[in-house]
Amino acid sequence: MSTIAQLFQEKSCVFSIECFPPKQTTKFADMQQTLRRMKELHPDFVSVTYGAGGSAGGVSSVQVANFLKNDLGILPLAHTICMGSDREKMAVQLDDLRAVGVHNVLALRGDHTPLRPESPDFHHASDLMEFIRKTAPDMEFSGACYPEGHPEAPSLTADVANLLHKQQAGAVHLVTQLFFDNGKFYRFLNMARKAGITLPVSAGIMPIVRRSQIERTVALSSASLPSEFTRMVSRWQDDPASLYKAGIDYAVHQLRDMIEGGADGVHLYAMNDADVAEAVYDGIHDLL
């Protein structure tokens, strides 16, 4: 099984999917069936968002990553976050991942929440990366990037400059926050390359297929909304079936444009929805 770094050396465009651990352990069987369906789409890797599991309730990232790798034979990319963690907790998580044969992680700062206080040891994702590089040299790590700049960054230029810290820390690849305007992605990528960022970048796309996503996901992402997207929403927001189809078509159009434009990789935020993943894959598989 290839590593993330090897995938980007071997393929012109790496296709990946993101999933998240269920908040209830009783839902894990359903998720396993979803992932079995997603396996048929031949993702090069599947990233798993952070879930503590155990006493915190729910299913852990380690459990999902273990299922992906050892039951389905899919390369997992397990999320690790600074928030709510410290050196000791992170060392345990990395050991747990190693124990099930997982050696690829996505190192993130994570969002501020009441349940996840600021880490005393990792203030930035690059701090976590340095820790992983020094204490777990057998682990390979990726990082996040923001085509329109991190919401807390003073400017996109400053945010792009900060990516150099992740590259210098040893990250092998970057995956973007979701976006709806491909022009923003191309502008960001051009700025990153001029700033000396040589890492392969996966462009992250989330199909918006339900009205609830518009109200929640779009608002929280801080992504700008091009007129084509807002027209789609305005036209179909009260027609669930048509919005679903239009949302799939919009995501497929974005992805095809990026694959044909030479993107290193495309990353599908499928929200644990196998139907959505299958519909999008049907629209792009001829290019992969």
Short mmCIF file of C-alpha atoms in Angstrom, two decimals:
data_model
loop_
_atom_site.label_atom_id
_atom_site.label_comp_id
_atom_site.label_asym_id
_atom_site.label_seq_id
_atom_site.Cartn_x
_atom_site.Cartn_y
_atom_site.Cartn_z
CA MET A 1 0.00 0.00 0.00
CA SER A 2 1.43 3.36 -1.05
CA THR A 3 1.94 6.27 1.28
CA ILE A 4 0.33 9.66 0.62
CA ALA A 5 3.63 11.03 -0.67
CA GLN A 6 4.04 8.08 -3.04
CA LEU A 7 0.53 8.51 -4.42
CA PHE A 8 1.29 12.03 -5.60
CA GLN A 9 4.46 10.78 -7.29
CA GLU A 10 2.63 7.94 -9.01
CA LYS A 11 -0.59 9.62 -10.20
CA SER A 12 -1.34 12.76 -12.17
CA CYS A 13 -4.42 13.44 -10.02
CA VAL A 14 -5.04 11.75 -6.66
CA PHE A 15 -8.71 11.17 -5.76
CA SER A 16 -9.66 11.12 -2.08
CA ILE A 17 -12.77 11.22 0.09
CA GLU A 18 -13.34 12.50 3.63
CA CYS A 19 -15.49 10.80 6.24
CA PHE A 20 -16.25 11.48 9.89
CA PRO A 21 -16.71 9.08 12.84
CA PRO A 22 -20.31 8.74 14.04
CA LYS A 23 -21.17 10.37 17.35
CA GLN A 24 -22.96 7.19 18.42
CA THR A 25 -21.27 3.80 18.51
CA THR A 26 -24.53 2.20 17.35
CA LYS A 27 -24.08 4.00 14.02
CA PHE A 28 -20.70 2.44 13.26
CA ALA A 29 -22.21 -0.51 11.39
CA ASP A 30 -24.05 1.89 9.09
CA MET A 31 -20.84 3.82 8.49
CA GLN A 32 -18.97 0.62 7.65
CA GLN A 33 -21.55 -0.14 4.97
CA THR A 34 -21.17 3.41 3.62
CA LEU A 35 -17.41 2.97 3.43
CA ARG A 36 -17.82 -0.36 1.65
CA ARG A 37 -19.81 1.46 -1.02
CA MET A 38 -17.21 4.22 -1.22
CA LYS A 39 -14.50 1.61 -1.75
CA GLU A 40 -16.13 0.85 -5.11
CA LEU A 41 -15.23 4.41 -6.18
CA HIS A 42 -11.53 3.51 -5.92
CA PRO A 43 -10.39 6.40 -3.70
CA ASP A 44 -6.62 6.63 -3.39
CA PHE A 45 -7.06 7.44 0.29
CA VAL A 46 -9.84 8.33 2.74
CA SER A 47 -9.31 10.96 5.40
CA VAL A 48 -10.99 10.51 8.79
CA THR A 49 -11.89 13.58 10.82
CA TYR A 50 -11.00 13.65 14.50
CA GLY A 51 -13.17 11.67 16.88
CA ALA A 52 -12.03 10.84 20.40
CA GLY A 53 -14.41 7.95 21.03
CA GLY A 54 -14.03 6.04 24.28
CA SER A 55 -15.23 7.92 27.35
CA ALA A 56 -16.10 10.87 25.12
CA GLY A 57 -18.71 8.71 23.40
CA GLY A 58 -18.96 7.90 19.75
CA VAL A 59 -16.53 6.17 17.43
CA SER A 60 -12.86 7.14 17.40
CA SER A 61 -10.75 8.10 14.40
CA VAL A 62 -8.53 5.14 15.19
CA GLN A 63 -11.46 2.72 14.89
CA VAL A 64 -12.48 4.11 11.51
CA ALA A 65 -8.89 4.22 10.24
CA ASN A 66 -8.39 0.64 11.40
CA PHE A 67 -11.51 -0.49 9.48
CA LEU A 68 -10.43 1.35 6.34
CA LYS A 69 -6.93 -0.10 6.32
CA ASN A 70 -7.36 -3.58 7.68
CA ASP A 71 -10.89 -4.50 6.55
CA LEU A 72 -11.20 -2.59 3.28
CA GLY A 73 -7.57 -2.20 2.23
CA ILE A 74 -7.92 1.57 1.80
CA LEU A 75 -5.14 3.96 2.82
CA PRO A 76 -6.46 6.10 5.72
CA LEU A 77 -5.39 9.63 6.59
CA ALA A 78 -6.33 10.15 10.25
CA HIS A 79 -6.87 13.70 11.52
CA THR A 80 -4.97 14.86 14.58
CA ILE A 81 -5.72 18.21 16.22
CA CYS A 82 -3.93 20.57 18.57
CA MET A 83 -7.05 21.74 20.41
CA GLY A 84 -7.78 19.78 23.55
CA SER A 85 -4.52 17.88 23.25
CA ASP A 86 -0.98 18.03 24.61
CA ARG A 87 2.25 16.11 24.09
CA GLU A 88 1.17 13.20 26.27
CA LYS A 89 -2.28 12.79 24.70
CA MET A 90 -0.85 13.14 21.20
CA ALA A 91 1.79 10.49 21.84
CA VAL A 92 -0.96 8.09 22.93
CA GLN A 93 -3.03 8.81 19.83
CA LEU A 94 -0.06 8.27 17.54
CA ASP A 95 0.76 5.01 19.33
CA ASP A 96 -2.87 3.87 18.92
CA LEU A 97 -2.71 4.60 15.19
CA ARG A 98 0.60 2.77 14.85
CA ALA A 99 -0.87 -0.23 16.65
CA VAL A 100 -3.40 -0.71 13.83
CA GLY A 101 -0.85 -0.02 11.11
CA VAL A 102 -1.83 3.56 10.28
CA HIS A 103 1.11 5.88 9.55
CA ASN A 104 -0.48 8.81 7.71
CA VAL A 105 -2.04 11.72 9.61
CA LEU A 106 -3.43 15.17 8.82
CA ALA A 107 -2.08 17.60 11.42
CA LEU A 108 -4.55 20.40 12.18
CA ARG A 109 -4.93 23.11 14.76
CA GLY A 110 -8.65 22.46 15.09
CA ASP A 111 -11.49 24.81 15.95
CA HIS A 112 -11.98 26.61 19.25
CA THR A 113 -14.83 24.95 21.16
CA PRO A 114 -15.83 24.90 24.86
CA LEU A 115 -14.93 21.21 25.00
CA ARG A 116 -11.52 21.66 23.39
CA PRO A 117 -9.34 24.18 25.22
CA GLU A 118 -6.22 25.69 23.70
CA SER A 119 -3.32 23.25 23.76
CA PRO A 120 -0.49 24.14 26.13
CA ASP A 121 2.00 22.53 23.74
CA PHE A 122 0.69 23.08 20.21
CA HIS A 123 -0.41 26.61 19.33
CA HIS A 124 -0.22 26.06 15.57
CA ALA A 125 -0.50 23.05 13.30
CA SER A 126 3.19 23.48 12.47
CA ASP A 127 4.01 22.94 16.17
CA LEU A 128 2.16 19.63 16.06
CA MET A 129 3.99 18.72 12.87
CA GLU A 130 7.36 19.37 14.51
CA PHE A 131 6.33 17.13 17.41
CA ILE A 132 5.30 14.31 15.08
CA ARG A 133 8.49 14.63 13.03
CA LYS A 134 10.71 14.43 16.11
CA THR A 135 8.84 11.84 18.18
CA ALA A 136 7.24 9.67 15.50
CA PRO A 137 9.59 9.65 12.49
CA ASP A 138 7.74 6.66 11.03
CA MET A 139 4.59 8.79 10.64
CA GLU A 140 3.93 10.82 7.50
CA PHE A 141 1.84 13.95 7.87
CA SER A 142 -0.17 16.30 5.69
CA GLY A 143 -1.49 19.80 6.39
CA ALA A 144 -4.45 22.05 5.64
CA CYS A 145 -4.58 25.20 3.53
CA TYR A 146 -7.18 27.84 2.78
CA PRO A 147 -7.70 29.09 -0.80
CA GLU A 148 -9.23 32.32 0.53
CA GLY A 149 -7.01 32.57 3.61
CA HIS A 150 -7.60 31.31 7.14
CA PRO A 151 -10.37 33.36 8.81
CA GLU A 152 -7.93 34.45 11.52
CA ALA A 153 -5.10 35.38 9.13
CA PRO A 154 -4.50 39.10 8.49
CA SER A 155 -4.37 38.47 4.73
CA LEU A 156 -4.18 35.72 2.15
CA THR A 157 -0.55 36.67 1.50
CA ALA A 158 0.31 36.21 5.18
CA ASP A 159 -1.55 32.91 5.32
CA VAL A 160 0.29 31.58 2.27
CA ALA A 161 3.59 32.62 3.86
CA ASN A 162 2.68 30.59 6.94
CA LEU A 163 2.40 27.48 4.78
CA LEU A 164 6.18 27.55 4.52
CA HIS A 165 6.31 26.58 8.21
CA LYS A 166 4.30 23.45 7.43
CA GLN A 167 6.49 22.60 4.46
CA GLN A 168 9.65 23.13 6.51
CA ALA A 169 8.23 20.99 9.33
CA GLY A 170 8.05 18.08 6.89
CA ALA A 171 4.48 17.98 5.58
CA VAL A 172 4.19 15.87 2.42
CA HIS A 173 0.94 17.29 1.05
CA LEU A 174 -1.76 19.91 1.62
CA VAL A 175 -5.55 19.66 1.40
CA THR A 176 -7.72 22.73 1.04
CA GLN A 177 -10.74 23.92 2.94
CA LEU A 178 -13.89 23.67 0.80
CA PHE A 179 -14.50 26.37 -1.79
CA PHE A 180 -17.05 27.12 -4.49
CA ASP A 181 -15.10 29.42 -6.80
CA ASN A 182 -12.34 27.66 -8.75
CA GLY A 183 -10.81 31.00 -9.61
CA LYS A 184 -10.01 31.47 -5.91
CA PHE A 185 -8.22 28.12 -5.89
CA TYR A 186 -6.12 28.89 -8.96
CA ARG A 187 -5.17 32.29 -7.53
CA PHE A 188 -4.17 30.69 -4.22
CA LEU A 189 -2.14 27.97 -5.92
CA ASN A 190 -0.29 30.54 -8.03
CA MET A 191 0.53 32.57 -4.91
CA ALA A 192 1.68 29.44 -3.06
CA ARG A 193 4.01 28.35 -5.84
CA LYS A 194 5.50 31.86 -6.07
CA ALA A 195 6.03 31.79 -2.29
CA GLY A 196 8.06 28.57 -2.58
CA ILE A 197 5.38 26.02 -1.67
CA THR A 198 6.23 22.93 -3.69
CA LEU A 199 3.95 20.44 -1.91
CA PRO A 200 1.15 18.75 -3.88
CA VAL A 201 -2.27 20.26 -3.10
CA SER A 202 -5.60 18.45 -3.00
CA ALA A 203 -8.54 20.72 -3.87
CA GLY A 204 -11.42 20.14 -1.45
CA ILE A 205 -14.99 20.19 -2.79
CA MET A 206 -18.25 19.70 -0.89
CA PRO A 207 -21.41 19.10 -2.94
CA ILE A 208 -24.25 21.22 -1.52
CA VAL A 209 -27.32 19.06 -2.02
CA ARG A 210 -29.62 20.05 0.85
CA ARG A 211 -30.96 23.35 2.12
CA SER A 212 -29.63 22.62 5.62
CA GLN A 213 -26.11 22.58 4.22
CA ILE A 214 -26.58 26.06 2.81
CA GLU A 215 -27.60 27.42 6.19
CA ARG A 216 -24.92 25.59 8.18
CA THR A 217 -21.90 24.52 6.14
CA VAL A 218 -21.70 27.42 3.72
CA ALA A 219 -22.03 29.98 6.49
CA LEU A 220 -19.35 28.34 8.64
CA SER A 221 -16.86 27.79 5.83
CA SER A 222 -16.32 31.51 5.12
CA ALA A 223 -16.01 30.56 1.45
CA SER A 224 -17.10 33.22 -1.02
CA LEU A 225 -20.10 32.39 -3.17
CA PRO A 226 -19.87 33.06 -6.92
CA SER A 227 -22.99 34.24 -8.72
CA GLU A 228 -23.46 30.87 -10.44
CA PHE A 229 -23.70 29.21 -7.02
CA THR A 230 -26.07 31.77 -5.50
CA ARG A 231 -28.32 31.58 -8.57
CA MET A 232 -28.48 27.81 -8.16
CA VAL A 233 -29.44 28.13 -4.51
CA SER A 234 -32.02 30.85 -5.14
CA ARG A 235 -33.65 28.86 -7.91
CA TRP A 236 -33.82 25.45 -6.24
CA GLN A 237 -33.72 25.95 -2.45
CA ASP A 238 -37.43 25.15 -2.11
CA ASP A 239 -37.27 22.15 -4.48
CA PRO A 240 -35.25 19.40 -2.71
CA ALA A 241 -34.98 17.05 -5.69
CA SER A 242 -33.83 19.76 -8.06
CA LEU A 243 -31.41 21.23 -5.52
CA TYR A 244 -29.88 17.78 -5.05
CA LYS A 245 -29.30 17.35 -8.78
CA ALA A 246 -28.05 20.93 -9.21
CA GLY A 247 -25.65 20.56 -6.28
CA ILE A 248 -24.17 17.39 -7.75
CA ASP A 249 -23.82 19.03 -11.16
CA TYR A 250 -22.11 22.07 -9.63
CA ALA A 251 -19.58 19.90 -7.76
CA VAL A 252 -18.91 17.78 -10.86
CA HIS A 253 -18.32 20.94 -12.91
CA GLN A 254 -15.86 22.23 -10.29
CA LEU A 255 -14.00 18.93 -10.10
CA ARG A 256 -13.78 18.37 -13.86
CA ASP A 257 -12.40 21.88 -14.31
CA MET A 258 -9.70 21.28 -11.69
CA ILE A 259 -8.73 17.82 -12.93
CA GLU A 260 -8.46 19.09 -16.50
CA GLY A 261 -6.60 22.14 -15.18
CA GLY A 262 -3.88 19.95 -13.70
CA ALA A 263 -4.79 19.81 -9.99
CA ASP A 264 -2.49 17.50 -8.03
CA GLY A 265 -5.50 15.96 -6.33
CA VAL A 266 -9.21 16.39 -5.65
CA HIS A 267 -10.70 15.74 -2.23
CA LEU A 268 -14.43 15.07 -1.86
CA TYR A 269 -16.13 16.19 1.35
CA ALA A 270 -18.89 13.60 1.03
CA MET A 271 -20.33 13.99 4.57
CA ASN A 272 -20.67 10.18 4.96
CA ASP A 273 -23.19 10.13 2.11
CA ALA A 274 -22.45 7.27 -0.29
CA ASP A 275 -25.21 8.34 -2.69
CA VAL A 276 -23.59 11.77 -3.10
CA ALA A 277 -20.12 10.27 -3.48
CA GLU A 278 -21.33 7.83 -6.13
CA ALA A 279 -23.19 10.52 -8.08
CA VAL A 280 -20.13 12.80 -8.12
CA TYR A 281 -17.79 9.95 -9.05
CA ASP A 282 -20.03 9.05 -11.98
CA GLY A 283 -19.41 12.56 -13.32
CA ILE A 284 -15.60 12.54 -13.03
CA HIS A 285 -14.32 8.96 -13.16
CA ASP A 286 -13.45 9.21 -16.85
CA LEU A 287 -10.81 11.82 -15.96
CA LEU A 288 -9.21 9.92 -13.08
#
